[in-house]
Coordinates of C-alpha atoms in Angstrom, one line a residue:
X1033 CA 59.1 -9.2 -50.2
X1034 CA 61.2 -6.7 -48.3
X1035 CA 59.4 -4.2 -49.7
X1036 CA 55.8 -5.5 -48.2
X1037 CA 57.9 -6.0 -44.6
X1038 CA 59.2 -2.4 -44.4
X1039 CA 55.6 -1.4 -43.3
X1040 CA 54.6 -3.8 -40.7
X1041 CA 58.2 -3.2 -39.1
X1042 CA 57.7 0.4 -38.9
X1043 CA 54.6 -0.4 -37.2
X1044 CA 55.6 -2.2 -34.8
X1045 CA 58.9 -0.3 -33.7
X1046 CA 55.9 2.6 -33.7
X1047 CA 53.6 0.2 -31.5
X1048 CA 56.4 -0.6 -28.9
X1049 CA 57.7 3.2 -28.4
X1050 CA 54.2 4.0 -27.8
X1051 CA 53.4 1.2 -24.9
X1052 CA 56.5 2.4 -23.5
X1053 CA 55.9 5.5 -23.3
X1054 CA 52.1 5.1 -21.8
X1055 CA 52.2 5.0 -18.0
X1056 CA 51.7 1.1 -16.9
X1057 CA 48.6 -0.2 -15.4
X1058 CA 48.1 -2.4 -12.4
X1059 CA 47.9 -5.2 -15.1
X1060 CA 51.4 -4.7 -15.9
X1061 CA 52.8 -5.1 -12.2
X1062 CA 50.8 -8.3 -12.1
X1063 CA 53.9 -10.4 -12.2
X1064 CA 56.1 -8.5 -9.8
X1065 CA 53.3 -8.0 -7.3
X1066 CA 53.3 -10.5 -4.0
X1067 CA 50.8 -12.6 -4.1
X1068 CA 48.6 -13.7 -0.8
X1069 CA 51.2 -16.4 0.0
X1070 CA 53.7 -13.7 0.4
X1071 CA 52.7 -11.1 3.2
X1072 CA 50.5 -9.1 0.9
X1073 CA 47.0 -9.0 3.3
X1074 CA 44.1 -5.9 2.8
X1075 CA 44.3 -2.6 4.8
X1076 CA 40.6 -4.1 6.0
X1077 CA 42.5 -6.5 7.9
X1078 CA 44.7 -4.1 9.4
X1079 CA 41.9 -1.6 10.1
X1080 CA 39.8 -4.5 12.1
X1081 CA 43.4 -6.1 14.2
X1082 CA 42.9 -5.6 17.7
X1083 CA 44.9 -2.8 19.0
X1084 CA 46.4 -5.6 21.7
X1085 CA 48.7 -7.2 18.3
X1086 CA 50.5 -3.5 18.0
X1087 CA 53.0 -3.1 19.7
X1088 CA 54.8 0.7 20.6
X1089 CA 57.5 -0.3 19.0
X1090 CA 56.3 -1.3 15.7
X1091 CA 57.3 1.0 12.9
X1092 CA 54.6 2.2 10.2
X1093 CA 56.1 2.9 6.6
X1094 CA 52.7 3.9 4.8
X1095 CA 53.0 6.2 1.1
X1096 CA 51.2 9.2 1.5
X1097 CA 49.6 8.7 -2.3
X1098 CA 48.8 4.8 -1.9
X1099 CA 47.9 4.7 1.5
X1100 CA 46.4 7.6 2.4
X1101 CA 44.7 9.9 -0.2
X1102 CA 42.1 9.1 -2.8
X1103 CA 42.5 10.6 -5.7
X1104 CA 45.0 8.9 -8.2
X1105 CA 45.7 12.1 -9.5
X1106 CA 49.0 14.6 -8.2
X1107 CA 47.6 17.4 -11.4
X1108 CA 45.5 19.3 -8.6
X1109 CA 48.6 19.8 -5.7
X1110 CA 51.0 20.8 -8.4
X1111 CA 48.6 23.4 -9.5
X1112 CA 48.3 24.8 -6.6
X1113 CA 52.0 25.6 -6.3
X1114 CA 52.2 26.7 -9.5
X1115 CA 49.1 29.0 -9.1
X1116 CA 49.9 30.4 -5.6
X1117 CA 53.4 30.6 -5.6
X1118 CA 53.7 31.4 -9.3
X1119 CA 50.4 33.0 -10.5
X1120 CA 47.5 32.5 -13.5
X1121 CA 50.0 32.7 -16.3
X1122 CA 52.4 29.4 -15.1
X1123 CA 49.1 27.7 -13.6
X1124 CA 48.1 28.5 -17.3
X1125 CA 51.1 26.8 -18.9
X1126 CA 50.8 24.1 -16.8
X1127 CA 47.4 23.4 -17.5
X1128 CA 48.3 23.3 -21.2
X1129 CA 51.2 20.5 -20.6
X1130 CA 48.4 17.9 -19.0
X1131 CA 47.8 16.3 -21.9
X1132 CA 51.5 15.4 -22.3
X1133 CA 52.0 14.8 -18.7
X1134 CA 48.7 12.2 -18.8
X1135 CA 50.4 10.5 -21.9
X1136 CA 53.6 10.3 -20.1
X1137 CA 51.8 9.3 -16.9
X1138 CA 51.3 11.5 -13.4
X1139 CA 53.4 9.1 -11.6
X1140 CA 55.9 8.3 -13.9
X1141 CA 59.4 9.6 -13.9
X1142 CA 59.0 11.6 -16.8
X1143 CA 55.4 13.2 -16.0
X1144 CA 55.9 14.0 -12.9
X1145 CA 59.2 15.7 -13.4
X1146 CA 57.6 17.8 -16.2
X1147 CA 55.0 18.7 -13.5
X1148 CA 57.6 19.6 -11.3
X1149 CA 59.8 21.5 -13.3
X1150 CA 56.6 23.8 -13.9
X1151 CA 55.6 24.4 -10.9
X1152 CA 58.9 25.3 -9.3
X1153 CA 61.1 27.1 -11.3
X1154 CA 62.3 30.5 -10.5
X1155 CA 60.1 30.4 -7.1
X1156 CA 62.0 31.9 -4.1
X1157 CA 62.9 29.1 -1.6
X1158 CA 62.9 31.6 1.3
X1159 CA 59.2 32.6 0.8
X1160 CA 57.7 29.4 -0.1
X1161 CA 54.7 28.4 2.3
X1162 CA 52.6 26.9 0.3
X1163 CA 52.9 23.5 2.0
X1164 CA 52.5 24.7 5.4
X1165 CA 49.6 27.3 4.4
X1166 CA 47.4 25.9 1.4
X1167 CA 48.2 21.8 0.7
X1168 CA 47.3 20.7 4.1
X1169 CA 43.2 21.8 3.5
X1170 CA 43.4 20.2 0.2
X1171 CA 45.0 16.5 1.7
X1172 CA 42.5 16.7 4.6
X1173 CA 40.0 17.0 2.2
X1174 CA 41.6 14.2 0.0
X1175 CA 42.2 11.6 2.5
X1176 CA 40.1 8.0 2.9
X1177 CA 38.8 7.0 6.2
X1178 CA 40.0 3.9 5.7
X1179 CA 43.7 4.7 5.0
X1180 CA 43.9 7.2 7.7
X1181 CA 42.5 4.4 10.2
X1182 CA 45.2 2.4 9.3
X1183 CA 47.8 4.8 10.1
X1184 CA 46.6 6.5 13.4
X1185 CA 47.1 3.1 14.7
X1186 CA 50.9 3.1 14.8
X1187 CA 52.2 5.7 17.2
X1188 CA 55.9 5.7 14.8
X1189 CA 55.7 5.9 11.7
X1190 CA 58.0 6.7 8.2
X1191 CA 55.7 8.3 6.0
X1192 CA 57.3 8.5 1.8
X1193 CA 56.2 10.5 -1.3
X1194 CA 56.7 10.7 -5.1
X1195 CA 55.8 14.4 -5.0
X1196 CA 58.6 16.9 -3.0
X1197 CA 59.1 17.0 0.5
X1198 CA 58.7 20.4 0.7
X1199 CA 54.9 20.0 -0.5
X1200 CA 54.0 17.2 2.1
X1201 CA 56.4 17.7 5.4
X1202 CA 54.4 20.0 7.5
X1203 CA 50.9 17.8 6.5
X1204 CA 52.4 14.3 7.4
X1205 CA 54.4 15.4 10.3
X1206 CA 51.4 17.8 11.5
X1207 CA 48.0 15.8 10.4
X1208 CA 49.7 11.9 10.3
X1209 CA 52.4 12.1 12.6
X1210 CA 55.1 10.9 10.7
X1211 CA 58.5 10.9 12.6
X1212 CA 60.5 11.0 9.6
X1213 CA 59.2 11.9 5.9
X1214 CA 61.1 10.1 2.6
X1215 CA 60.6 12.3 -0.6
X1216 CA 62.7 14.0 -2.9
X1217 CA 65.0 17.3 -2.8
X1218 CA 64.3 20.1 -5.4
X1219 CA 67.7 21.9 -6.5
X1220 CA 68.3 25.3 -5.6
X1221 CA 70.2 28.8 -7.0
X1222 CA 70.5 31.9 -5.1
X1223 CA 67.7 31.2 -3.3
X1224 CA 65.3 30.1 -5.9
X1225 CA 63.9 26.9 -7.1
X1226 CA 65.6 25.1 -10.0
X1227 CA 62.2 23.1 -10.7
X1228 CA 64.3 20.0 -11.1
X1229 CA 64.7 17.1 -8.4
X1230 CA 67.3 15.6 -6.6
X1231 CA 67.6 11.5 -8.5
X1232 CA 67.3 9.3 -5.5
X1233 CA 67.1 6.4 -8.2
X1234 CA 71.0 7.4 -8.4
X1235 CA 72.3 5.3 -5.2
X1236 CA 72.5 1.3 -5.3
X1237 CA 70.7 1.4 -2.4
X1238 CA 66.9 2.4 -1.6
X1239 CA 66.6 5.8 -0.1
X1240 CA 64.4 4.6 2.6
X1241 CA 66.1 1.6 3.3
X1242 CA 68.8 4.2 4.0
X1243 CA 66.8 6.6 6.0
X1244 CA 65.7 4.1 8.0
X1245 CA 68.9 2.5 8.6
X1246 CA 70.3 6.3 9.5
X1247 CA 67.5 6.3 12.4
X1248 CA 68.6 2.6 13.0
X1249 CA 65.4 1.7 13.0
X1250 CA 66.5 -1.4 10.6
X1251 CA 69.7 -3.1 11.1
X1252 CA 72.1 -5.9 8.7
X1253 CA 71.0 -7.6 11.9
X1254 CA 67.5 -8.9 12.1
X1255 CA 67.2 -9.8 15.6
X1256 CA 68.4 -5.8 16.6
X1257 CA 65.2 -4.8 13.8
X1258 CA 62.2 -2.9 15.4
X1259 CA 58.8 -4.4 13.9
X1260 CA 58.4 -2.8 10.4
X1261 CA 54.4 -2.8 8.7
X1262 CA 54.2 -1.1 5.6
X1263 CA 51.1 0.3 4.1
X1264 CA 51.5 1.1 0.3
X1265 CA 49.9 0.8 -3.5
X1266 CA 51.7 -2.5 -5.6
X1267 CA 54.2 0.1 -7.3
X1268 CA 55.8 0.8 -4.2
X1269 CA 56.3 -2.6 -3.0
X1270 CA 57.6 -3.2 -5.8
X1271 CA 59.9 -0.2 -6.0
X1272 CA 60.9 -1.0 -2.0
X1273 CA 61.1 -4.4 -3.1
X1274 CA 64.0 -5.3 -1.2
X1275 CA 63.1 -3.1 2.3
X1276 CA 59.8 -4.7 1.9
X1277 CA 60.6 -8.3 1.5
X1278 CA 63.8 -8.7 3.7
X1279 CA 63.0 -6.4 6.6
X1280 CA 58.9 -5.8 6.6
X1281 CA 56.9 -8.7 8.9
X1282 CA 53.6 -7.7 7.6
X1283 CA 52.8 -5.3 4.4
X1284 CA 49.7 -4.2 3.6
X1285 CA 48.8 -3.4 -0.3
X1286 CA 46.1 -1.0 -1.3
X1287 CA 45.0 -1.5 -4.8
X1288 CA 42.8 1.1 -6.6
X1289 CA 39.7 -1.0 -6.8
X1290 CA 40.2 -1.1 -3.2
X1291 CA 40.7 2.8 -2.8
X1292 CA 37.7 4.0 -5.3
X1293 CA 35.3 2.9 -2.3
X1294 CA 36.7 4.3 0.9
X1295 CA 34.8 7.3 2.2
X1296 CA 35.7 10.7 3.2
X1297 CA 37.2 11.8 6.1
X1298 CA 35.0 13.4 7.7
X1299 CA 35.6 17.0 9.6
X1300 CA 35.4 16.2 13.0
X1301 CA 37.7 13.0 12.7
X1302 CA 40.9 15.5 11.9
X1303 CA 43.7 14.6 13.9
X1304 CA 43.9 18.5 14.6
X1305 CA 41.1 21.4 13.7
X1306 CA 41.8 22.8 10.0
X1307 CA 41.5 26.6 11.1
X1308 CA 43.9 28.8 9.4
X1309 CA 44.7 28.2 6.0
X1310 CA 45.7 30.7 2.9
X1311 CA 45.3 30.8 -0.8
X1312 CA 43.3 32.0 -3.3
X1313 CA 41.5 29.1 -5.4
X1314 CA 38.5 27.6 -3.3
X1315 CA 38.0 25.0 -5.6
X1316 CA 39.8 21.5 -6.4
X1317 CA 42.1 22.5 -9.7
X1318 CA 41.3 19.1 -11.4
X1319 CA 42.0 19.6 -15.0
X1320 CA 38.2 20.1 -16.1
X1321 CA 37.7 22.6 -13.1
X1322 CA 41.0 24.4 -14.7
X1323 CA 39.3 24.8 -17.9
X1324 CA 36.2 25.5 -16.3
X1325 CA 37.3 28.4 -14.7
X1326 CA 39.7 29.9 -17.1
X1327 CA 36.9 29.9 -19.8
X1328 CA 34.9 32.0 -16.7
X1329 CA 37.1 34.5 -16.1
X1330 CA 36.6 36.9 -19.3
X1331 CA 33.0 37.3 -18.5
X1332 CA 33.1 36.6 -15.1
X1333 CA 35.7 40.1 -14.7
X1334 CA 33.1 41.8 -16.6
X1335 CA 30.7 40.9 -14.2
X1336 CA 32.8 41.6 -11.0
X1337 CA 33.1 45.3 -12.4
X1338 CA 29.7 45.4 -13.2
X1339 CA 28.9 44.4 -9.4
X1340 CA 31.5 46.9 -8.6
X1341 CA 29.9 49.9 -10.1
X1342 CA 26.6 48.8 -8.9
X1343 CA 27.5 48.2 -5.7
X1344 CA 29.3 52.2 -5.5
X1345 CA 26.3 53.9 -7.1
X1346 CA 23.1 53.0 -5.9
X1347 CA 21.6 51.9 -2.8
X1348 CA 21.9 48.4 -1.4
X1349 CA 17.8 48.2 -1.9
X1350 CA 17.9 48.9 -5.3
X1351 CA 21.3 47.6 -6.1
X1352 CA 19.9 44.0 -4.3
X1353 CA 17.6 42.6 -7.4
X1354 CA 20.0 43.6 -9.5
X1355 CA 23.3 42.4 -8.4
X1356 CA 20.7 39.0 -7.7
X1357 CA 20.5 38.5 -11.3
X1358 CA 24.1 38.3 -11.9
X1359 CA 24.8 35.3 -9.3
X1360 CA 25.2 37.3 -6.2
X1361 CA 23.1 36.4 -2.8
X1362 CA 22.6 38.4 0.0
X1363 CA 20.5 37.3 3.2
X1364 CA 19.5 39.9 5.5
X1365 CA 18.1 38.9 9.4
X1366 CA 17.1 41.4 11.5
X1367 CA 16.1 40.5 15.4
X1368 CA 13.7 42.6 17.5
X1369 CA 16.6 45.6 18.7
X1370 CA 15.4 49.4 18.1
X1371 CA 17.7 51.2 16.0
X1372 CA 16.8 54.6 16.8
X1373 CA 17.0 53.8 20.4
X1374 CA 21.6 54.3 21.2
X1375 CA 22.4 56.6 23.5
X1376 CA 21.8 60.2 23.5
X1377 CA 24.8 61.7 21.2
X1378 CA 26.3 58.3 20.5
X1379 CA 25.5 56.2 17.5
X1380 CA 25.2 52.4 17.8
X1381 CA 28.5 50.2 18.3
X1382 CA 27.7 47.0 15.8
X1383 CA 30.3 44.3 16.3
X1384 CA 30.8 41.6 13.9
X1385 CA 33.3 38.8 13.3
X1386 CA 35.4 39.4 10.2
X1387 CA 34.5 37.0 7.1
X1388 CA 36.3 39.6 4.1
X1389 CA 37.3 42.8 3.9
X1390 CA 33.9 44.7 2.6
X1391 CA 31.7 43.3 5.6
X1392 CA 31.5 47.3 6.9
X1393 CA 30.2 47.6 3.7
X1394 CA 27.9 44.9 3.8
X1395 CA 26.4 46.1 6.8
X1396 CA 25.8 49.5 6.1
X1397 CA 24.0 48.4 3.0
X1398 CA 22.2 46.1 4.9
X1399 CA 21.5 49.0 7.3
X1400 CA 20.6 51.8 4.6
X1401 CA 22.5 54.2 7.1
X1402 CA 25.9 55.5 6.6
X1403 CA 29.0 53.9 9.3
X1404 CA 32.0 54.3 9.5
X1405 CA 34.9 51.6 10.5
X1406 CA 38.1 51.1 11.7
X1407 CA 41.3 49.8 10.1
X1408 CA 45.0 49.3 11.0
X1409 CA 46.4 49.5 7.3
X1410 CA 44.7 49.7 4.3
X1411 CA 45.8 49.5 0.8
X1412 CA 45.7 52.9 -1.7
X1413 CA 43.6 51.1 -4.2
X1414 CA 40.9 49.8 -1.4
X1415 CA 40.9 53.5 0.4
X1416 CA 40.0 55.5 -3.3
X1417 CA 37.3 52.8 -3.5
X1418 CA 35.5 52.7 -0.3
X1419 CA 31.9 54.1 -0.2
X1420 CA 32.2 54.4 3.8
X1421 CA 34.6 56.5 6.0
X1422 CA 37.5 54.2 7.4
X1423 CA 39.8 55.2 9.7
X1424 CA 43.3 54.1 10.4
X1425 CA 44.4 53.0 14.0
X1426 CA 47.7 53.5 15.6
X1427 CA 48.1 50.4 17.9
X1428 CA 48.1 52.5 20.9
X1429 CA 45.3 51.8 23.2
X1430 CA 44.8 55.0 24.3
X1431 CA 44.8 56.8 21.3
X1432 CA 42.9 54.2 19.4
X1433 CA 40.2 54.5 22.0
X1434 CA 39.8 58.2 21.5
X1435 CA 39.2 57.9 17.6
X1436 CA 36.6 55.5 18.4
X1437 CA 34.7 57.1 20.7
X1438 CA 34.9 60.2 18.6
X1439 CA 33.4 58.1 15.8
X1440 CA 30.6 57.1 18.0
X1441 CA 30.1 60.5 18.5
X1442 CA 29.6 61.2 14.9
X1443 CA 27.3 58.2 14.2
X1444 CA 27.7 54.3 13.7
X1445 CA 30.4 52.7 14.1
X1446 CA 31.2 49.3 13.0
X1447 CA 34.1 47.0 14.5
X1448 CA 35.7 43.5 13.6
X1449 CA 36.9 42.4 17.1
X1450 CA 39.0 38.9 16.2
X1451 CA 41.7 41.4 13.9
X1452 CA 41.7 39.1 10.7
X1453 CA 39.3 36.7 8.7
X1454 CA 38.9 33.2 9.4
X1455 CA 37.7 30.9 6.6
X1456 CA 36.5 28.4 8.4
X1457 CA 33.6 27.6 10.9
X1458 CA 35.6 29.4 13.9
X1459 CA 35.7 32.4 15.8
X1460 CA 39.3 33.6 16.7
X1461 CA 39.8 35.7 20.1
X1462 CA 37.7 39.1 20.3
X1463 CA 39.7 42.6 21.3
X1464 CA 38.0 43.5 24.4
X1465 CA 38.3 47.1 23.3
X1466 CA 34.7 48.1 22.1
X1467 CA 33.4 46.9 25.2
X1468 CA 34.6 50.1 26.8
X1469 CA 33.3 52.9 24.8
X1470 CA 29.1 52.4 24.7
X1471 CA 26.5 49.6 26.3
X1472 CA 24.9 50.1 23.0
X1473 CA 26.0 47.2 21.3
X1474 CA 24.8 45.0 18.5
X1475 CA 26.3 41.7 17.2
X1476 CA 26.2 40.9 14.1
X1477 CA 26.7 37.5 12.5
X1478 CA 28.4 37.3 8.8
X1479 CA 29.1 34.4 7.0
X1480 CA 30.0 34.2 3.4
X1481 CA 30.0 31.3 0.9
X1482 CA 32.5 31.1 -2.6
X1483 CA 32.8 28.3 -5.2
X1484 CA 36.2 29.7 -7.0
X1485 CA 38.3 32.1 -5.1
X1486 CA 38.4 33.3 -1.8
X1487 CA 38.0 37.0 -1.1
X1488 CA 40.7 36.7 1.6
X1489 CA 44.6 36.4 2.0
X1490 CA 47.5 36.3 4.5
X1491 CA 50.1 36.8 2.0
X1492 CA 48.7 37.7 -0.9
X1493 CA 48.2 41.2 -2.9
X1494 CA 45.5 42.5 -0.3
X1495 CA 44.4 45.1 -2.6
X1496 CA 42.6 42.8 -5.0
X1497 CA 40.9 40.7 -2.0
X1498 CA 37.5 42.6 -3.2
X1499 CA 38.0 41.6 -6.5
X1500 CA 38.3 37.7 -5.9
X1501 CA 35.2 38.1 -3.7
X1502 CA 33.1 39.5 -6.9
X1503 CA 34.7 37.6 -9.1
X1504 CA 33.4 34.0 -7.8
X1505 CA 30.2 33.1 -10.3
X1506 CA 28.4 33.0 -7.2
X1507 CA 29.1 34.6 -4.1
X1508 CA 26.7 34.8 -1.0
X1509 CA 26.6 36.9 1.9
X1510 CA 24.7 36.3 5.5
X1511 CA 24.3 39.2 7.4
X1512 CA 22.2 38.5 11.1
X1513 CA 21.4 41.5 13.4
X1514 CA 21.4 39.8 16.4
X1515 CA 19.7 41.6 19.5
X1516 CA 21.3 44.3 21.3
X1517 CA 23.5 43.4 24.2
X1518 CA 21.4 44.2 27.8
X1519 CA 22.8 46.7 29.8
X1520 CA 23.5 44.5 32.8
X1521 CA 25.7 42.8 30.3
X1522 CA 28.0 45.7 29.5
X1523 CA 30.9 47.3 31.4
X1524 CA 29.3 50.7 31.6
X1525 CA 26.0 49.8 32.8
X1526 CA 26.1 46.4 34.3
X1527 CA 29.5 46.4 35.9
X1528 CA 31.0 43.7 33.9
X1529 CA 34.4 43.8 32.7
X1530 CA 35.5 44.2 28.9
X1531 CA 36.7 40.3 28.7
X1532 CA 33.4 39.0 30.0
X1533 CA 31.9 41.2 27.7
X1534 CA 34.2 40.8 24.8
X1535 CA 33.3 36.8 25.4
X1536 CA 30.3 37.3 25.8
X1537 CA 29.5 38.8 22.3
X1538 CA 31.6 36.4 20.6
X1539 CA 29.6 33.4 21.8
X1540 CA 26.7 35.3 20.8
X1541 CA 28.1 35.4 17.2
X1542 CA 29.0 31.6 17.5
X1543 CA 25.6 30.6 18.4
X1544 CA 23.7 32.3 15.6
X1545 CA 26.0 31.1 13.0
X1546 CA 26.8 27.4 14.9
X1547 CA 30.8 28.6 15.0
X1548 CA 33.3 27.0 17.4
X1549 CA 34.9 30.1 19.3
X1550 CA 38.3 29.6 20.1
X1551 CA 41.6 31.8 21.8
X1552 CA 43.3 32.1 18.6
X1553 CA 44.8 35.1 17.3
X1554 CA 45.6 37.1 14.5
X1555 CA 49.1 37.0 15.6
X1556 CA 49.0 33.4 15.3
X1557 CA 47.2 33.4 12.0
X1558 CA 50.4 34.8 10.3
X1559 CA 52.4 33.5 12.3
X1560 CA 51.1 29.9 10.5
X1561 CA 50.3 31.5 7.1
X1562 CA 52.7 34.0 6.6
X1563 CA 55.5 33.6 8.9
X1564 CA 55.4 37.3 10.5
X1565 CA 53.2 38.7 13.3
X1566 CA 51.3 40.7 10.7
X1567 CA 51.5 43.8 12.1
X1568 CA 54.1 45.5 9.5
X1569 CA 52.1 47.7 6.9
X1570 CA 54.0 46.0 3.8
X1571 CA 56.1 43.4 3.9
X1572 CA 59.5 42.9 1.9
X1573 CA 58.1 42.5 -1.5
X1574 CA 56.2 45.6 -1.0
X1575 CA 52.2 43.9 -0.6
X1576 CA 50.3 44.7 2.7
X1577 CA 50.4 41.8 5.3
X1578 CA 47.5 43.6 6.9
X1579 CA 44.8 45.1 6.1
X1580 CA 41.3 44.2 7.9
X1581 CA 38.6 46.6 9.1
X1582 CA 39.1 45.5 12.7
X1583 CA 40.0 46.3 16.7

């Protein structure tokens, strides 16, 4: 008889390791959850109160994960650290421990530290920018309209997160407004991530009950309280029990049946225009999209070399149908200007806005003519490479001005006026420099669509920027040759000055290719991205911070 027990005992000291290990569902919170008699009420209601019952000085504690964004999943922001910050061979290794972080559970302790642990260890503290420059696109893009209208209605607000605060800082005290953001620490040594968190589970008391009494916005006295609302998922309140049930009035819960239906936020509803942002991966790195793409990249770098050498060695209208067949799209517009007809001994002056760093090359393809363009750095690797003459600029205005006008002399010249890309549907500031040096001018609009990588980068290895473009299965390029600017337009002929002119040309652009133009400038795009001014030929680490075709 104790023989015949030995196996079902086994089993089911096997059968309760296992349901402790699996991450719990809502069904297993059931019992600790507050029920509708006790303050639990639907974001719904909270997105349909009159604005009249908030008062300024109620306090908004919503989590960024239950409150805010859709997805149930924290795989894809981790693999963005670890892909950016760390490159293909951690993303890679990370990728390989989902399945025991989904056993373990994403939001459980034990998950999500593994997650963490990958993503961060051995990165450089100093340089780390990711959160600032590449997580914010992907939240905005993650976020529910209905949790957002929740809370934009509270002018304070505490916002809290499982993952680190160095991830979600800059997006939820730049995109949410959050006055004060709850998350955890990550260790450091000399200067460099340790990959391990700081245990907040460690104190008796709740960390935001204690950051919130440290901005004495909650009291031991009740009546000396502000008004406290919290928006979160049924974990948290029941992780917050005790801030929630002894100093919250109201708390509203958001359960995942709730969230699967809310909507996306759309563009123009961003508390502030997405315009600048860096990284390479264009695409969302869930876990199938990981796989997806790794299983793409041995033939899809055969390919990019392939579009490489086609691209070098024969002419854009025979290289066209080709390079069609292997995923690539180029559109070509052209509007009623004369080619032939620039001014005696000049060539023609075409002006574009800058999408990636081959658009010279695009449009001399598109042109079947030979152009040359101007650059103020350029890597070794890109300058062997280029089919088309670029010169290098000295930041002098002067002396700048004579090269170009001694290109013009020799024959087309093509100029990228905003001094960096921009991703997105905007136009940064144009150099009013070209305006003085011909009236023959041409705009010329570009646009480019990717589905994997992006062809650009603020802080990135510029050199292989070419190499992400071809690399995407398929990548499209727009090119539009707008009409040439009238001579009562220009500075030489019509008496207008450069900035009218410069302006003038950029709304042209913005128009043909529905663009917002803006005064940004590339000063401010590093400044955001890559914390210099990117003007410096390399930076520390030895990669260019700089290198556009532009003026």
């Amino acid at each position: 008889m104790a023989g015949s027990r030995f196996p079902s005992k086994v089993f089911l000291f096997l059968s309760k390791l296992v349901l402790r290990t699996l991450p719990r569902t809502s069904s297993s919170y059931n019992s600790s959850y507050p029920t509708r008699n006790n303050m639990e009420k639907s974001i719904s209601h909270l997105v349909f109160k009159s604005q009249q019952l908030l008062s300024k000085d109620d306090i908004l504690v919503f989590d960024l994960e239950g409150a805010v964004l859709r997805s149930p999943s924290l795989f894809p922001y981790f693999m963005l650290v670890a892909f950016e910050a760390g490159g293909f061979l951690r993303s890679l290794l990370l990728l390989l421990s989902y399945p025991l972080v989904w056993v373990l559970g994403e939001k459980q302790n034990m998950g999500l530290k593994i997650m963490v642990f990958l993503s961060f260890f051995g990165i450089k503290k100093e340089s780390f920018r990711i959160g600032a420059s590449v997580l914010p696109k992907f939240f905005l893009e993650d976020v529910g309209c209905e949790g957002f209208e929740g809370v934009m209605r509270f002018e304070r607000k505490v916002g809290t997160s499982m993952m680190p605060r160095i991830m979600v800082e800059n997006f939820m005290k730049e995109y949410l407004g959050a006055e004060c953001v709850v998350a955890a620490e990550l260790k450091s040594l000399c200067g460099y991530f340790l990959g391990v968190v700081e245990d907040i589970n460690s104190n008796t008391e709740d960390p935001l009950l204690v950051q919130l009494k440290e901005k004495k916005l909650v009291t031991t006295h009740t009546h000396h309280n502000h008004k406290v609302i919290a928006i979160t998922s049924p974990k948290k309140y029941v992780d917050h029990h005790t801030l929630f049930s002894h100093y919250c009035k109201e708390a509203y819960l958001v359960r995942d049946a709730e969230k699967r239906k809310w909507g996306v936020l759309p563009r123009d509803r961003y508390p502030k225009p997405l315009i600048f942002h860096d990284g390479r991966l264009a695409l969302r790195p869930t876990p199938w999209c990981c796989v997806a793409m790794l299983m793409w990249l041995p033939l899809g770098l055969c390919i990019c070399l392939m579009r490489f050498t086609l691209g070098l060695l024969l002419p854009f209208k025979t290289s066209a149908p080709i390079l069609a067949f292997s995923g690539t799209r180029t559109t070509v517009q052209y509007h009623s200007y004369n080619k032939a007809s620039s001014s005696k001994g000049k060539g023609m002056l075409y002006v574009c806005n800058h999408r990636t760093l081959v658009d010279p090359l695009y449009i001399s393809y598109a042109l079947d003519q030979p152009v040359s363009a101007v650059t103020y750095s350029l890597s070794r690797f890109n300058e062997v490479l280029a089919p088309i003459r670029a010169i290098r600029l000295k930041r002098d205005r002067e002396e700048d001005r004579k090269r170009m006008e001694e290109l013009l002399r020799q024959g087309n010249l093509v100029v990228c006026p905003e001094g960096t890309t921009c991703r997105e549907p905007y136009l940064l500031r144009f150099s009013p420099l070209f305006a003085e040096l011909t009236h023959d001018i041409v705009p010329v609009a570009l646009d480019v669509k990717v589905s994997m990588f992006y062809g650009t980068t603020a802080s990135g290895h510029k050199c292989l920027d070419p190499v992400f473009h071809f690399l995407n299965p398929t990548p499209s390029y727009s090119i539009q040759f707008l009409e040439r600017i009238d001579e009562s337009s220009t500075c030489q002929a019509g008496g207008k000055s450069r900035i009218e002119v410069a302006n003038h040309v950029q709304s042209e652009i913005g128009k043909a290719l529905g663009f917002v133009c803006t005064s940004f400038t590339r000063k401010h795009k590093y400044m955001i991205l890559a914390g210099n001014e990117g003007i410096a030929a390399s930076s520390h680490s030895g990669k260019p911070t700089s290198t556009c075709m532009c003026h």
